[in-house]
Coordinates of N, CA and C and ligand atoms in Angstrom, one line a residue:
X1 N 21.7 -4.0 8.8 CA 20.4 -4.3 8.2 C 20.4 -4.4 6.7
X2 N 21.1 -5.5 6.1 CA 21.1 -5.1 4.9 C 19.8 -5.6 4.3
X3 N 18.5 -6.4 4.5 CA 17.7 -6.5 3.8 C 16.7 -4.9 4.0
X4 N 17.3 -4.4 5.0 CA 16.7 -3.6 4.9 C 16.8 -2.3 4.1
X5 N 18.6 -2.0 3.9 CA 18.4 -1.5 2.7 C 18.6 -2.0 1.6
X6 N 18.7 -2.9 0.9 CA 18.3 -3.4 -0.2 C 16.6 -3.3 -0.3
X7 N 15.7 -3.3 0.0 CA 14.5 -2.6 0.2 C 14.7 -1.6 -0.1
X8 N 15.0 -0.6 0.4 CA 14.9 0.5 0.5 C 15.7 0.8 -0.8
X9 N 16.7 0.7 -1.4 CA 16.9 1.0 -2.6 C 16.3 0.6 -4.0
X10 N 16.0 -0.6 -3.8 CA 14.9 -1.5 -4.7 C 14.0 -0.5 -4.9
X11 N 13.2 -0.2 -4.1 CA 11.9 1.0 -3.7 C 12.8 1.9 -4.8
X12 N 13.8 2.8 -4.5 CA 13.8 4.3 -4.9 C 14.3 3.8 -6.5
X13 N 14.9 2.8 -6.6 CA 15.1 2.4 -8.1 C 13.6 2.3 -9.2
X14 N 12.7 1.3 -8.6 CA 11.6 1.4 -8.9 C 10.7 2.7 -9.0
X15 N 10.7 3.9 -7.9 CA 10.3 5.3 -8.1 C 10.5 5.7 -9.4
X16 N 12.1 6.0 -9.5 CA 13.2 6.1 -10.7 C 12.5 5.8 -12.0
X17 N 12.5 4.3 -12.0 CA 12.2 3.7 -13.3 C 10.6 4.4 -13.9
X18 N 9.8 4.1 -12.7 CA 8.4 4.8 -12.7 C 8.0 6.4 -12.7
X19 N 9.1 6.8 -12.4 CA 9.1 8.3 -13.0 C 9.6 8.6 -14.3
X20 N 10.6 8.4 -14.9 CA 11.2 8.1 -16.3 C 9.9 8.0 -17.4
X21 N 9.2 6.5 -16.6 CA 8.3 6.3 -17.7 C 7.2 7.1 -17.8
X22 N 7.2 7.6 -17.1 CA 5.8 8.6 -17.1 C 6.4 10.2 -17.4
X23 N 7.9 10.4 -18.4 CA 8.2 11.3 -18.2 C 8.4 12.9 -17.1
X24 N 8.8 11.6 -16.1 CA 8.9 12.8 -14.6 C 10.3 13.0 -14.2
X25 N 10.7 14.4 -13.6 CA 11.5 14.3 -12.7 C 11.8 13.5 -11.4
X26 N 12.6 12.3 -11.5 CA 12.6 11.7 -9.8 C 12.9 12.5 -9.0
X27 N 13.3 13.4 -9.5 CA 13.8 14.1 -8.3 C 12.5 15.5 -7.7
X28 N 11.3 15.4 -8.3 CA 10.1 16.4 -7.5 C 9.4 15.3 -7.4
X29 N 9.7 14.2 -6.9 CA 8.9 13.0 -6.0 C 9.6 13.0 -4.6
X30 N 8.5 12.9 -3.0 CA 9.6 12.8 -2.3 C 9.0 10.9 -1.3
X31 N 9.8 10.3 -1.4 CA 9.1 8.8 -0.8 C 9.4 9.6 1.1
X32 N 7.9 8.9 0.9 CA 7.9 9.1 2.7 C 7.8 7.4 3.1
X33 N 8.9 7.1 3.9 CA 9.0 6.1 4.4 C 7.8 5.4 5.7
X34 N 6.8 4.5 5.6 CA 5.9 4.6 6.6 C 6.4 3.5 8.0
X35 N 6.6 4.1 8.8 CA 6.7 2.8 9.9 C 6.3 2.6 10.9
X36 N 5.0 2.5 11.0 CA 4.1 2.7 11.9 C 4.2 1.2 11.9
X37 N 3.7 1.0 13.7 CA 4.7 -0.6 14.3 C 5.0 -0.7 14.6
X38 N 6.5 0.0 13.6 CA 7.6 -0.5 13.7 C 8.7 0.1 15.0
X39 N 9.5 0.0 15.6 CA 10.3 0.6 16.7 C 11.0 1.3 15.8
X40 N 11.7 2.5 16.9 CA 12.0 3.7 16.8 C 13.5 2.9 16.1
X41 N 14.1 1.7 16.3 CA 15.5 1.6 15.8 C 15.6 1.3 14.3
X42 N 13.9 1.1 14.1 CA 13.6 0.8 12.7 C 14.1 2.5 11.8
X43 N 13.3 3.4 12.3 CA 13.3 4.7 12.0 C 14.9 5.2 11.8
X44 N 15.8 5.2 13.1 CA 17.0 5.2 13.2 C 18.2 4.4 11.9
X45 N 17.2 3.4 11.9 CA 18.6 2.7 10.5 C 17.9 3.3 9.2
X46 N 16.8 3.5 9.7 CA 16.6 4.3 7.7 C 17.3 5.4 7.5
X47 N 17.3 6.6 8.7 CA 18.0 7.8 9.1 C 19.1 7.3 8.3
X48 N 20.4 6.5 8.7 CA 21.4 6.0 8.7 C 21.7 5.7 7.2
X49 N 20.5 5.3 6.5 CA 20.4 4.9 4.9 C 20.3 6.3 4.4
X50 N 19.8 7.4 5.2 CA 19.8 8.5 4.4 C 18.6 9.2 4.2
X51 N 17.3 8.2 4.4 CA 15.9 8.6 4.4 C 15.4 9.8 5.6
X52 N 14.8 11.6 5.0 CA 14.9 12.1 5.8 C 13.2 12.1 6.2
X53 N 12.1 11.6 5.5 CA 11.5 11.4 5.7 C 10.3 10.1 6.1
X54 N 9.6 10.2 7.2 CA 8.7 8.9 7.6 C 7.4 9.7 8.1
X55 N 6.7 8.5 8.1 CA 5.3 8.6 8.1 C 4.9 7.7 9.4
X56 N 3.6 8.2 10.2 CA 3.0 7.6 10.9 C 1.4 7.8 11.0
X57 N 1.2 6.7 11.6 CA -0.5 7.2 11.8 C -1.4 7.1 13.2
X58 N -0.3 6.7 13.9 CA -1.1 6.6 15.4 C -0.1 7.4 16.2
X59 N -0.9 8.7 17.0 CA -0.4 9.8 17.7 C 0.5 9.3 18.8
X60 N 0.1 8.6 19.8 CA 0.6 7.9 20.6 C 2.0 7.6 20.3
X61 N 1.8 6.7 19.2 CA 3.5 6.1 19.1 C 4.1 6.6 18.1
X62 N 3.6 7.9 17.6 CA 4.6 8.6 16.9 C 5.5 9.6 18.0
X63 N 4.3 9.9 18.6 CA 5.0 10.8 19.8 C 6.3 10.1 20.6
X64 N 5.8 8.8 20.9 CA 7.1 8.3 21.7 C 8.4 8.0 20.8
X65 N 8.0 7.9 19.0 CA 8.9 7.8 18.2 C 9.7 8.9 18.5
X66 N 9.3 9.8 17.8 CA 9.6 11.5 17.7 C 10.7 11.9 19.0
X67 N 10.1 11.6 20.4 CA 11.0 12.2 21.5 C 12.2 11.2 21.0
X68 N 12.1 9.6 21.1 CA 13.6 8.8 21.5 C 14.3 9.0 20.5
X69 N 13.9 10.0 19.1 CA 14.5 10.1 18.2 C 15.0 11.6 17.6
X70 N 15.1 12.6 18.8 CA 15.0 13.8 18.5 C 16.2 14.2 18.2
X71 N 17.2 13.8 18.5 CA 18.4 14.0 18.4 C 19.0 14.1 16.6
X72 N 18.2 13.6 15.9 CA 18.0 12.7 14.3 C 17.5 14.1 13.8
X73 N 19.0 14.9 13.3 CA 18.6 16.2 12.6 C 18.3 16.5 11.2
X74 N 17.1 17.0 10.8 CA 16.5 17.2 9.5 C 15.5 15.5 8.9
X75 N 15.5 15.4 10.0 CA 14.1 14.5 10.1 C 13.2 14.6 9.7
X76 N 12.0 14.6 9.0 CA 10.9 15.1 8.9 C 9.4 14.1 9.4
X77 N 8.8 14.4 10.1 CA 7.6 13.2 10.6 C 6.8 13.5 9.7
X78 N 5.8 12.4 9.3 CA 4.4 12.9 8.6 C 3.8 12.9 9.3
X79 N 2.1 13.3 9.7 CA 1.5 12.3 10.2 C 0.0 12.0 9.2
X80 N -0.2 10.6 8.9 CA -0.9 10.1 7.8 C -2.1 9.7 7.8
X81 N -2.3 9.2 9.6 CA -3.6 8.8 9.7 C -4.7 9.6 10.3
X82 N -6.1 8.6 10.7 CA -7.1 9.7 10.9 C -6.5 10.9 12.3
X83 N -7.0 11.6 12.5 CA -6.5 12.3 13.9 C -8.2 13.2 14.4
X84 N -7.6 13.3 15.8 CA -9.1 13.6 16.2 C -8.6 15.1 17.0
X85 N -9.6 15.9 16.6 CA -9.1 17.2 17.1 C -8.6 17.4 18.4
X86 N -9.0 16.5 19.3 CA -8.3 16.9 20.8 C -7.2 17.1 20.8
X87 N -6.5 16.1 19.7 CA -4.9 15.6 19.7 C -3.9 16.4 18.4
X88 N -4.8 17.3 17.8 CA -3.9 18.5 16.8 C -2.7 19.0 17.6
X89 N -3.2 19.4 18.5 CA -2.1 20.6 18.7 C -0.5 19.8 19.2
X90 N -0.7 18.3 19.6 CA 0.3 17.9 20.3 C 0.8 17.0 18.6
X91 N 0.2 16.8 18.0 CA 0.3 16.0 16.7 C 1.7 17.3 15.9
X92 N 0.9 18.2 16.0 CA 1.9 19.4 16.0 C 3.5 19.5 16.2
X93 N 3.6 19.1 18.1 CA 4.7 19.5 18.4 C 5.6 18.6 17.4
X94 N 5.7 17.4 16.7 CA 6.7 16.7 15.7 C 6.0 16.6 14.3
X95 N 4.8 17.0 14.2 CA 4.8 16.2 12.5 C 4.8 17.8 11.9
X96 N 5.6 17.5 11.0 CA 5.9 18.9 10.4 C 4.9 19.1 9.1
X97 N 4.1 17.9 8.4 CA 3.2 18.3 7.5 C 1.7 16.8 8.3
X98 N 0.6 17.2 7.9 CA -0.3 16.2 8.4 C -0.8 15.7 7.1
X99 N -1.5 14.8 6.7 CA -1.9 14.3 5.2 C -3.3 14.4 5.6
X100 N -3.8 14.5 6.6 CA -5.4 13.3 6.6 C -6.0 14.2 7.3
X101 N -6.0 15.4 6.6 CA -7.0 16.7 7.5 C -8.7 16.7 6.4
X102 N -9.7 16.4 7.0 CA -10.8 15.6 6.0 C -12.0 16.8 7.4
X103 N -11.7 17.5 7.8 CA -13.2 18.2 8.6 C -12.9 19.9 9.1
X104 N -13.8 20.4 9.0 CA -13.5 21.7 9.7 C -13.3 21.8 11.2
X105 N -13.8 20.8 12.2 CA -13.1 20.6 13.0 C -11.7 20.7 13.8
X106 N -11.2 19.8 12.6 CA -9.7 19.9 13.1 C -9.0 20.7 12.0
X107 N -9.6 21.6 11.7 CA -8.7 22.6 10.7 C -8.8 23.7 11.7
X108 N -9.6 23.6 12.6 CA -10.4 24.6 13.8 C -8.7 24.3 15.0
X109 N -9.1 22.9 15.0 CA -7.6 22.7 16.1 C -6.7 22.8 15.8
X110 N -6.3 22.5 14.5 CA -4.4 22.9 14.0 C -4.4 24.3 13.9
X111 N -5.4 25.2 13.9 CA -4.8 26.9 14.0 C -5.3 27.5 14.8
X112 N -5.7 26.1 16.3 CA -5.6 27.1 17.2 C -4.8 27.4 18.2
X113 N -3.6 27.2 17.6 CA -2.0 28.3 18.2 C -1.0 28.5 17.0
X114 N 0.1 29.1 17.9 CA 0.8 29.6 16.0 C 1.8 28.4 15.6
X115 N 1.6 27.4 15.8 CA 2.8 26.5 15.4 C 2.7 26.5 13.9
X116 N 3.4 26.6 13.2 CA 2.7 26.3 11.7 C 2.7 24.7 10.9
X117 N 2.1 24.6 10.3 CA 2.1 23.1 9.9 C 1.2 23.1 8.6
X118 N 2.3 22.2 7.4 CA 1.5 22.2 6.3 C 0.7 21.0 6.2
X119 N -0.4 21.3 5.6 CA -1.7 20.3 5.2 C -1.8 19.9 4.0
X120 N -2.2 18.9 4.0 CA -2.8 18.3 2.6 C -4.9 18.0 3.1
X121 N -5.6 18.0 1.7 CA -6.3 17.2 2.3 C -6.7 15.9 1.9
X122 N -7.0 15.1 3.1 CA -7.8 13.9 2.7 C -8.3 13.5 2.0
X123 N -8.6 12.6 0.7 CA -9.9 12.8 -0.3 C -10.6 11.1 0.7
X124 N -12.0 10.8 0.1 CA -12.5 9.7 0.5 C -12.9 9.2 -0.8
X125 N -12.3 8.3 -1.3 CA -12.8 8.1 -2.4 C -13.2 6.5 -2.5
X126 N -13.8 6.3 -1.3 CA -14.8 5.3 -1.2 C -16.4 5.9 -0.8
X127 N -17.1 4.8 -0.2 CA -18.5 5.3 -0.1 C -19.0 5.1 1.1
X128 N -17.6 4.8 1.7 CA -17.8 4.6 3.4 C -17.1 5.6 4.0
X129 N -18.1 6.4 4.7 CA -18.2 7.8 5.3 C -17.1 7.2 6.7
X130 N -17.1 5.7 7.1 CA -16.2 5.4 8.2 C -14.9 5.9 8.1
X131 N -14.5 5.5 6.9 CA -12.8 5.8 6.0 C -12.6 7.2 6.1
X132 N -11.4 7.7 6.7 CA -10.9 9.3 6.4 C -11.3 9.7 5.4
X133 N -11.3 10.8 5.6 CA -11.2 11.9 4.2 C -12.4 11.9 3.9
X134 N -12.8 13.8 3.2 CA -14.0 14.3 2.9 C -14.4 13.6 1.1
X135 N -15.0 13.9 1.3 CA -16.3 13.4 -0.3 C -15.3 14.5 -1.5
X136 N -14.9 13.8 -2.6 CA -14.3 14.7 -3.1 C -14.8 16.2 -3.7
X137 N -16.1 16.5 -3.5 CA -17.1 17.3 -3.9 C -17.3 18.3 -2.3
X138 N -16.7 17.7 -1.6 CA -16.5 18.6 -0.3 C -15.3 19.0 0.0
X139 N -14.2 19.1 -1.4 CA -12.8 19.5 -1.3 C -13.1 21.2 -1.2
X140 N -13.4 21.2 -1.9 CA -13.4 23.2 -2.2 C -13.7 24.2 -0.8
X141 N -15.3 23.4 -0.4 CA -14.9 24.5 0.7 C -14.0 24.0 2.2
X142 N -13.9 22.7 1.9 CA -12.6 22.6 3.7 C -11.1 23.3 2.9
X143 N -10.5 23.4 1.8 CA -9.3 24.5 1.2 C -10.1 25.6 1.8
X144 N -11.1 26.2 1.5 CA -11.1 27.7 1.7 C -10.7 28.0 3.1
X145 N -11.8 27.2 3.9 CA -11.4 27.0 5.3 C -10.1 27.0 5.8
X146 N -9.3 26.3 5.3 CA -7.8 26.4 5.2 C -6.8 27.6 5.2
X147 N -7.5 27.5 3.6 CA -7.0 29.1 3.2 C -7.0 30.3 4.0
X148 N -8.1 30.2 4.5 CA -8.0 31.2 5.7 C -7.2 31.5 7.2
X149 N -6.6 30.3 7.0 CA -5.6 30.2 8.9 C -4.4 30.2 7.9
X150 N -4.0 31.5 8.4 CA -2.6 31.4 7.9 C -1.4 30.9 8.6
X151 N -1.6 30.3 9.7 CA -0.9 29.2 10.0 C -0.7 28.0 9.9
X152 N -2.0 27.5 8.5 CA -1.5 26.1 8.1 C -1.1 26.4 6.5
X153 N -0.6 26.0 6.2 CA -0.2 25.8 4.5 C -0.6 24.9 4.0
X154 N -1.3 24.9 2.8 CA -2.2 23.9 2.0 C -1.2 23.6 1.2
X155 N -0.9 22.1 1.4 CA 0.2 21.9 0.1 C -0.7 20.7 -0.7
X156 N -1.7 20.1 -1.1 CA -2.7 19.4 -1.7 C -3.5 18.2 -1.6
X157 N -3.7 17.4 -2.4 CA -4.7 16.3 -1.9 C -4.0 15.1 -1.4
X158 N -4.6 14.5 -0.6 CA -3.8 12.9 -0.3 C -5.0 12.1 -0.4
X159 N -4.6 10.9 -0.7 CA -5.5 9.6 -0.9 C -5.4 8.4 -1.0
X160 N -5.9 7.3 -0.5 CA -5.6 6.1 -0.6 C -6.6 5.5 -1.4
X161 N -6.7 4.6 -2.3 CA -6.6 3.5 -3.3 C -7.8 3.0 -2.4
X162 N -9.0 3.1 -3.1 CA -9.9 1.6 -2.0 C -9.2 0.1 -2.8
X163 N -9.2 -0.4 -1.6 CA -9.2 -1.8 -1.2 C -10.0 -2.5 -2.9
X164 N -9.3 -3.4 -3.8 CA -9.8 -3.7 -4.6 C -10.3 -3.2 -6.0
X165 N -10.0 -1.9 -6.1 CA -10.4 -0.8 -7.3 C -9.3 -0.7 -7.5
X166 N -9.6 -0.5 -9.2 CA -8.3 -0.2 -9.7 C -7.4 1.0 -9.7
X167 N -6.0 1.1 -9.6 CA -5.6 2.1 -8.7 C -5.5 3.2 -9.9
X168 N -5.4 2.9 -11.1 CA -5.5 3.9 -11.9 C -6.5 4.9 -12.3
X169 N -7.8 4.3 -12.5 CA -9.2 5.1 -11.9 C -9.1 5.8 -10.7
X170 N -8.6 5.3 -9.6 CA -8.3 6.2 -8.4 C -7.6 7.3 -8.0
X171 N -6.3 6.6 -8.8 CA -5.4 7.9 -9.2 C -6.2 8.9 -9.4
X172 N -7.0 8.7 -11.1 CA -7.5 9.3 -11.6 C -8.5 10.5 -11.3
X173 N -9.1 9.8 -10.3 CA -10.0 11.0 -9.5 C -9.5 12.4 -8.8
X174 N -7.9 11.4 -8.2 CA -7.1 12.5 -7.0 C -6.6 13.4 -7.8
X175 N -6.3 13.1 -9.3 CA -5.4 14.0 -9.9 C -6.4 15.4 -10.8
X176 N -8.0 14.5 -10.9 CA -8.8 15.5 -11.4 C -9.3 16.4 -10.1
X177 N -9.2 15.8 -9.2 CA -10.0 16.5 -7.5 C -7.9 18.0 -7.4
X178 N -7.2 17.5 -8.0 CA -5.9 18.5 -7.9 C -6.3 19.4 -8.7
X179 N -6.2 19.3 -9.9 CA -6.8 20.1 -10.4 C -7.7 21.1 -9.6
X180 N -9.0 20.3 -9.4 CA -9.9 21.6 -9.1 C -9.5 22.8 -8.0
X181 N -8.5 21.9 -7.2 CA -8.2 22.5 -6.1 C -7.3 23.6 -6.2
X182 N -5.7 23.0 -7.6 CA -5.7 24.5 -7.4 C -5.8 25.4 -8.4
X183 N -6.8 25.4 -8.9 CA -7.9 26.6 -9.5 C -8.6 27.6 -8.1
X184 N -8.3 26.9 -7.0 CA -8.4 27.2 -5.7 C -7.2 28.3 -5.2
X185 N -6.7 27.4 -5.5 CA -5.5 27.9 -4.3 C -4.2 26.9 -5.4
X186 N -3.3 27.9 -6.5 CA -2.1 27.7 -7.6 C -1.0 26.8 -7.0
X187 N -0.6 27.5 -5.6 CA 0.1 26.6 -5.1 C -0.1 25.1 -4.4
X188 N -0.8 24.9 -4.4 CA -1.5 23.3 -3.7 C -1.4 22.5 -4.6
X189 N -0.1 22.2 -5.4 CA 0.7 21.4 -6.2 C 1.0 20.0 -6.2
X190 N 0.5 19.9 -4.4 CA 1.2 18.8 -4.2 C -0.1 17.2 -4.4
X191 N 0.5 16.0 -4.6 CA -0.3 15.2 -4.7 C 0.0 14.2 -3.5
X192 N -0.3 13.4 -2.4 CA -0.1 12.2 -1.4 C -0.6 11.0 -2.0
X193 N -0.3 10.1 -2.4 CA -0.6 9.1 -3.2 C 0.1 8.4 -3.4
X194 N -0.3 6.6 -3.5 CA 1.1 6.0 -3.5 C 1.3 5.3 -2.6
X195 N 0.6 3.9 -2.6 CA 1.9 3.0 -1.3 C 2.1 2.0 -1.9
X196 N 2.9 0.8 -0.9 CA 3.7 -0.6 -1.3 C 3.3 -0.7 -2.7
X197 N 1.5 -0.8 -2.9 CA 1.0 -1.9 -4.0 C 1.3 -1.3 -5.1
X198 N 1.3 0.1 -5.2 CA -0.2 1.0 -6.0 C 1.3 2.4 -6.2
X199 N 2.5 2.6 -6.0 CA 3.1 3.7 -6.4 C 3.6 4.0 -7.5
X200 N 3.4 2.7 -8.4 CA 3.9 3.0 -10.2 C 2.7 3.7 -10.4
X201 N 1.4 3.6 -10.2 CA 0.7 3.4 -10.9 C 0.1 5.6 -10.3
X202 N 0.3 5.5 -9.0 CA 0.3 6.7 -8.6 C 1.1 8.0 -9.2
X203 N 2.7 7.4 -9.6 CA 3.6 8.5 -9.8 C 3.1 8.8 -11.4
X204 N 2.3 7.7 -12.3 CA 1.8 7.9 -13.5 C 0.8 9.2 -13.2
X205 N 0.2 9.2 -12.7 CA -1.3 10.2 -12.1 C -0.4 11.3 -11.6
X206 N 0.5 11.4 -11.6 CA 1.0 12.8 -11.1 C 1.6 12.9 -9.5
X207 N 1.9 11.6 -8.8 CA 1.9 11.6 -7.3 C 2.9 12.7 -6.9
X208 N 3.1 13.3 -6.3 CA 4.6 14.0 -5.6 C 5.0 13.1 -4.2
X209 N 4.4 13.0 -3.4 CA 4.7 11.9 -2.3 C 3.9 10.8 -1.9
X210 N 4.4 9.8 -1.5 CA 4.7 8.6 -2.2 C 4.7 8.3 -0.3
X211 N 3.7 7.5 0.1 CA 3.7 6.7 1.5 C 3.9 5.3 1.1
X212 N 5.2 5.2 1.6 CA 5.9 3.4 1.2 C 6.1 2.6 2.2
X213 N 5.3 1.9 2.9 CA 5.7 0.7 4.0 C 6.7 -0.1 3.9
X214 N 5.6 -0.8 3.9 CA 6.4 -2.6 4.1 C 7.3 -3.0 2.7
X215 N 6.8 -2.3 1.7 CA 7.9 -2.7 0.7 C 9.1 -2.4 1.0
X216 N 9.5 -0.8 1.4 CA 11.0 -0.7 2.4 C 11.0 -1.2 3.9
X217 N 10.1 -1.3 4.9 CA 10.0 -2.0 6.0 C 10.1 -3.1 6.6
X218 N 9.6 -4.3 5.1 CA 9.4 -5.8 5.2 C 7.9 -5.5 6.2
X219 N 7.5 -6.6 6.2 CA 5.8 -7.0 6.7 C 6.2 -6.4 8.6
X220 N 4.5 -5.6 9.0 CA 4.8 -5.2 9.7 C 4.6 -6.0 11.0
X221 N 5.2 -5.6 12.3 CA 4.9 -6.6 13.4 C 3.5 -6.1 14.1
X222 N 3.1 -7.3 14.8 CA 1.4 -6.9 15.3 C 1.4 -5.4 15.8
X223 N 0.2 -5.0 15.4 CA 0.0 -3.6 16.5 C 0.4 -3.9 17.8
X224 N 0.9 -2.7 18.0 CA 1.8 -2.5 19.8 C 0.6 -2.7 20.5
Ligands
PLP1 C1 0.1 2.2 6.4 C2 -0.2 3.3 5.4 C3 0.5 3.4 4.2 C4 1.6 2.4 3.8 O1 1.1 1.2 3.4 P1 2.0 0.0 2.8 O2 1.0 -0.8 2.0 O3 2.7 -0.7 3.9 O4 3.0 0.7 1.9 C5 0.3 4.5 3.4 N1 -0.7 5.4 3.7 C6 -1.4 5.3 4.8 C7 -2.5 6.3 5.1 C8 -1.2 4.2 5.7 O5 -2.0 4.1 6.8

């Protein structure tokens, strides 16, 4: 697959360059590869490139990712999109951190057994309540919530860019909503931020991980 890694290094050169400029370590950035779509053989040649981490967002076919790919040691799964509490605990058995935890709800279902699993939260930084993630002014008390099950680990905010706004205002929110948070809770360092369009402009704002599709993927094939 070499277009495929040629992508895939294009991407981490670009990180690189975009970290430099903003005076950052590339190396406390981590790119989570997204391939949701995409088949499990997709997942397997990035493995092979060396990428230990990917992202998905529909439970179903991460799950069937996850089993045909268990063998794939020091793998890491994300999982990135909305999730509905019936399906925490099984979301669990492979995604080792979740991004898109936005309700008390399912902060309720991921501790309720001892698997541990770290969390970020969701921001919504549009004005449509349909879109994941809490109102950023409802960050404070879903952490405490958090804070309290010591079976999940708050590692910090994640957020996507609305559609058409510029990504640097956007940034800008996630990085002042980090802030507040860890005035909260010190260690919740982390930022989720960052895909194909919008990850220069994220790693400027402070991103730590970086959800990258189709720029390392190429365009994806129809939903399964
Ligand atoms: C699909 C997806 C991405 C990756 O998007 P690209 O534009 O393909 O890089 C990142 N974050 C979330 C939440 C996604 O659903």
């Amino acid at each position: 697959m070499p277009a495929l890694a040629e992508r895939l290094h294009r991407v981490q050169a670009e990180v690189a360059d975009a970290a430099r400029a903003a005076h950052r370590d590339p190396g406390e950035i981590t790119t989570i590869v997204v391939t949701k779509f995409h088949p499990a053989a997709l997942v397997r040649a990035l493995y092979g490139l060396g990428v230990r981490d990917v992202g998905e967002s529909r439970h179903q076919e991460a799950q069937a990712k996850a089993a045909e790919l268990s063998d794939l040691a020091g793998l890491t799964w994300h999982f990135i999109g909305q999730l509905q509490a019936n399906k925490a605990r099984q979301v669990k058995r492979y995604a080792r951190v979740i991004h898109s935890v936005d309700r008390s709800s399912l902060v309720d279902a991921l501790a309720s057994d001892d698997t541990p699993v770290d969390v970020f939260v969701q921001l919504n930084l549009t004005d449509d309540p349909a879109r994941g993630g809490v109102r950023p002014d409802a960050l404070e008390s879903l952490a405490e919530q958090i804070l309290a099950r010591p079976v999940l680990t708050l590692r910090g905010v994640m957020a996507v860019a609305p559609l058409g706004a510029e990504p640097a205002r956007a940034f800008g929110a996630v990085r002042a909503a980090s802030q507040r948070l860890r005035a909260l809770a010190p260690q919740a360092t982390a930022i989720s931020a960052g895909m194909s369009g919008d990850f220069a402009a994220a790693i400027a704002a402070g991103a730590t991980h970086l959800r990258i599709g189709t720029a390392i993927t190429g365009n994806r094939p129809e939903r399964p």
